[in-house]
Short mmCIF file of C-alpha atoms in Angstrom, two decimals:
data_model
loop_
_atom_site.label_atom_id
_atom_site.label_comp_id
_atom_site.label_asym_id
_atom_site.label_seq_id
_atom_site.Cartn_x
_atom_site.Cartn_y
_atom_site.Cartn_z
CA UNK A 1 0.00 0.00 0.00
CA UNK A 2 1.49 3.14 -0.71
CA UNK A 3 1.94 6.04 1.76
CA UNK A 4 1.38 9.71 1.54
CA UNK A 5 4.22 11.69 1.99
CA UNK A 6 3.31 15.75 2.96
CA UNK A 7 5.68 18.24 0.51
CA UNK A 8 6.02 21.71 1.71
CA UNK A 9 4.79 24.24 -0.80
CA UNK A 10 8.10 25.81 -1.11
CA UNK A 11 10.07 22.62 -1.69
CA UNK A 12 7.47 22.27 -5.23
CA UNK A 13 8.59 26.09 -5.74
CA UNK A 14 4.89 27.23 -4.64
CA UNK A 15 5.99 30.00 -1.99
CA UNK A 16 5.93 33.37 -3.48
CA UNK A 17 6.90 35.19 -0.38
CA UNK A 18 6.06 35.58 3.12
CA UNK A 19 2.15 34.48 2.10
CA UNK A 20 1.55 31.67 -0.13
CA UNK A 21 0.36 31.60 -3.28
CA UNK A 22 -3.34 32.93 -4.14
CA UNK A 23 -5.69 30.87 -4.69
CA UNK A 24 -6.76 29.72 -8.36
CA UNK A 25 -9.52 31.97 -10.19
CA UNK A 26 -13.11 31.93 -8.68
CA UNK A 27 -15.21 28.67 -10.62
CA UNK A 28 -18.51 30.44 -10.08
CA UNK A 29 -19.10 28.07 -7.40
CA UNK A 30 -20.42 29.81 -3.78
CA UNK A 31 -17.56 28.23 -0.98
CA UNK A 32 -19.40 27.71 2.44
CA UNK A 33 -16.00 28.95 3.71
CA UNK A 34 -15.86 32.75 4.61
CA UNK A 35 -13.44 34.98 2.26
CA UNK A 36 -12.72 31.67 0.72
CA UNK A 37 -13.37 32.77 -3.11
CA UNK A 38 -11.99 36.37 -2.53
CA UNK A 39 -8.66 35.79 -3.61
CA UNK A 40 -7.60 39.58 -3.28
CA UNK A 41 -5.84 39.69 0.15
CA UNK A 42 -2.68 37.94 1.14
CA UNK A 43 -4.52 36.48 4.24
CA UNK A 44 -7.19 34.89 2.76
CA UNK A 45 -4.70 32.82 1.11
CA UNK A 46 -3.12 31.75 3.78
CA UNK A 47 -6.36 31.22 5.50
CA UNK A 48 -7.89 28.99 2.14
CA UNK A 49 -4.20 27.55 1.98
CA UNK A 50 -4.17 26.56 6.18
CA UNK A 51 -7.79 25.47 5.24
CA UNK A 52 -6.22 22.84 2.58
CA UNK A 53 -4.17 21.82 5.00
CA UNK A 54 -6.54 20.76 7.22
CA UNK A 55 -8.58 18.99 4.81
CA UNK A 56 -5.32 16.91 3.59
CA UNK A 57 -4.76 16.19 7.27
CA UNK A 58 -8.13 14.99 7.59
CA UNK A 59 -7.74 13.08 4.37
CA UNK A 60 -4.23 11.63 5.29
CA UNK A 61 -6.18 10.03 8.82
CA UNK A 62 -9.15 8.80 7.54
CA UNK A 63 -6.79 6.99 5.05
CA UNK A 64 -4.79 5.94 7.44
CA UNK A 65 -7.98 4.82 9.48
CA UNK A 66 -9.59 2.92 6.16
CA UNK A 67 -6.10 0.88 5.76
CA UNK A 68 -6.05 -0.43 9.58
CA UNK A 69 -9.68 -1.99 8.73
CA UNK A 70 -8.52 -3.24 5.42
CA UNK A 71 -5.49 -4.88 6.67
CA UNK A 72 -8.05 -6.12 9.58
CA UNK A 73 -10.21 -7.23 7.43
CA UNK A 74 -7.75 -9.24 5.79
CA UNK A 75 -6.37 -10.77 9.11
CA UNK A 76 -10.30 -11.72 9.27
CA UNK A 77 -10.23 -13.47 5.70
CA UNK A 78 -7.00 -15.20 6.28
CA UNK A 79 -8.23 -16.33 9.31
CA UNK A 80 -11.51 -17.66 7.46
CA UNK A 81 -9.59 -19.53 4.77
CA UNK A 82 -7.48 -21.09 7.39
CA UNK A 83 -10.61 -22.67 9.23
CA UNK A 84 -12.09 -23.78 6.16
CA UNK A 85 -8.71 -25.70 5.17
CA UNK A 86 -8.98 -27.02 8.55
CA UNK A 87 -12.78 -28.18 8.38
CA UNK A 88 -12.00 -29.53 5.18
CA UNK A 89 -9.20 -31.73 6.34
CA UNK A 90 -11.19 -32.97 9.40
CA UNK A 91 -14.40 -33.79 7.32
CA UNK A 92 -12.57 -35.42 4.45
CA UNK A 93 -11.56 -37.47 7.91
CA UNK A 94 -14.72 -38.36 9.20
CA UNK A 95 -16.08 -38.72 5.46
CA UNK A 96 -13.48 -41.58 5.74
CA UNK A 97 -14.24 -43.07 9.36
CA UNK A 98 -17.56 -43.44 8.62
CA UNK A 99 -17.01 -45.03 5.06
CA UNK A 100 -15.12 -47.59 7.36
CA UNK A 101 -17.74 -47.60 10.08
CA UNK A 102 -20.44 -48.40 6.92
CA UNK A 103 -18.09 -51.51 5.78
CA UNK A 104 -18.38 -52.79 9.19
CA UNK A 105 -21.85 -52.22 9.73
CA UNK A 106 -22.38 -54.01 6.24
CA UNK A 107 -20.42 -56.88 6.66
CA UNK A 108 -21.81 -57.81 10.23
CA UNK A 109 -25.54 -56.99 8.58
CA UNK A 110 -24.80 -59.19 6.32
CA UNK A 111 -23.58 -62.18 8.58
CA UNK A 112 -26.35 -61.32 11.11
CA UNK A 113 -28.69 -62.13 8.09
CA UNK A 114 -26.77 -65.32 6.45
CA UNK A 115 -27.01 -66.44 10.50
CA UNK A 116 -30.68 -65.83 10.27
CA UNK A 117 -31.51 -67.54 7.57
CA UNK A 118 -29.80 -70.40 8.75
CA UNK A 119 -31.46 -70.59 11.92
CA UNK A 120 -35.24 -69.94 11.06
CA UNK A 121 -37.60 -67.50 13.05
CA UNK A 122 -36.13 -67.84 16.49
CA UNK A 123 -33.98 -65.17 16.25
CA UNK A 124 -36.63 -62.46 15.83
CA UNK A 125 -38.40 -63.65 19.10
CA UNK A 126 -35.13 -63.42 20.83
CA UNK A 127 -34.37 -59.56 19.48
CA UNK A 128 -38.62 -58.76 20.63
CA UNK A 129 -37.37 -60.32 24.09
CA UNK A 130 -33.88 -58.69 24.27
CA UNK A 131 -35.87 -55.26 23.35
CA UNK A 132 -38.65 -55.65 25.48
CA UNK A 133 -35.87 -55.95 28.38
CA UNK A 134 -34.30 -53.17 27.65
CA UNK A 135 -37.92 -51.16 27.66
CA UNK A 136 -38.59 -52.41 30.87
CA UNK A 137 -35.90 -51.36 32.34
CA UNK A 138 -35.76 -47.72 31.08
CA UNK A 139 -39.58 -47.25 32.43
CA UNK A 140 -38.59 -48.71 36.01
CA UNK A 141 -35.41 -46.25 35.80
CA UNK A 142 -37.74 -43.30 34.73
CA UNK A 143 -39.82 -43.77 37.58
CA UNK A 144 -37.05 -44.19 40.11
CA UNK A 145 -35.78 -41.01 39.44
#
């Protein structure tokens, strides 16, 4: 980013004098700045010169103020793009856990099944039993509370 650097009239060969310069011809325009446009007298051209000034100054801090929220901004964006790398890393890991989980799951669905098959319709009495159990349970725990 590049930085202002504040020249003194008289080093761009500006100062004509003890006063500086007058002020460029009147546009027509009304100035809400007294003496402003009248460019007759030697101190209302200091006083529209001073008046410049000020208004660089200004201009030189808001500036100054805009680029520590841009570079803020970025730290905020860098910092953004760094989490999502991260997320993405730890969901392409859980993408693959669970791909592995799903194999497992398959497989012992799938021998759970072969086992059933095998064995008739016992095994569905024995999973009502095993879950009825388990209901029974949870009520007499609820209550206990």
């Amino acid at each position: 980013m590049t930085q202002r650097h504040r020249v003194s009239r008289a080093a761009l060969g500006l100062d004509t004098g003890p006063s500086y310069a007058p002020t460029p011809p009147h546009s027509g325009r009304s100035s809400p700045y007294p003496g402003y446009n009248n460019a007759s007298s030697d101190s209302t051209s200091f006083a529209g010169a001073r008046f410049a000034d000020d208004l660089e100054g200004q201009n030189d801090d808001a500036v100054e103020g805009l680029s520590a929220k841009v570079k803020m901004l970025k730290e905020i964006t860098i910092g953004i793009g760094n989490e999502v790398r991260e997320s993405t890393i730890q969901l392409g890991q859980m993408n693959d856990a669970f791909a592995e989980t799903s194999g497992v799951l398959a497989g012992t669905f799938r021998r759970m099944n072969s086992m059933a098959e095998r064995q008739g319709c016992r095994w569905l009495w024995y999973i009502i039993f095993i879950i009825l159990v388990f209901w029974f349970f949870i009520i007499v725990w609820w209550f206990r509370r």
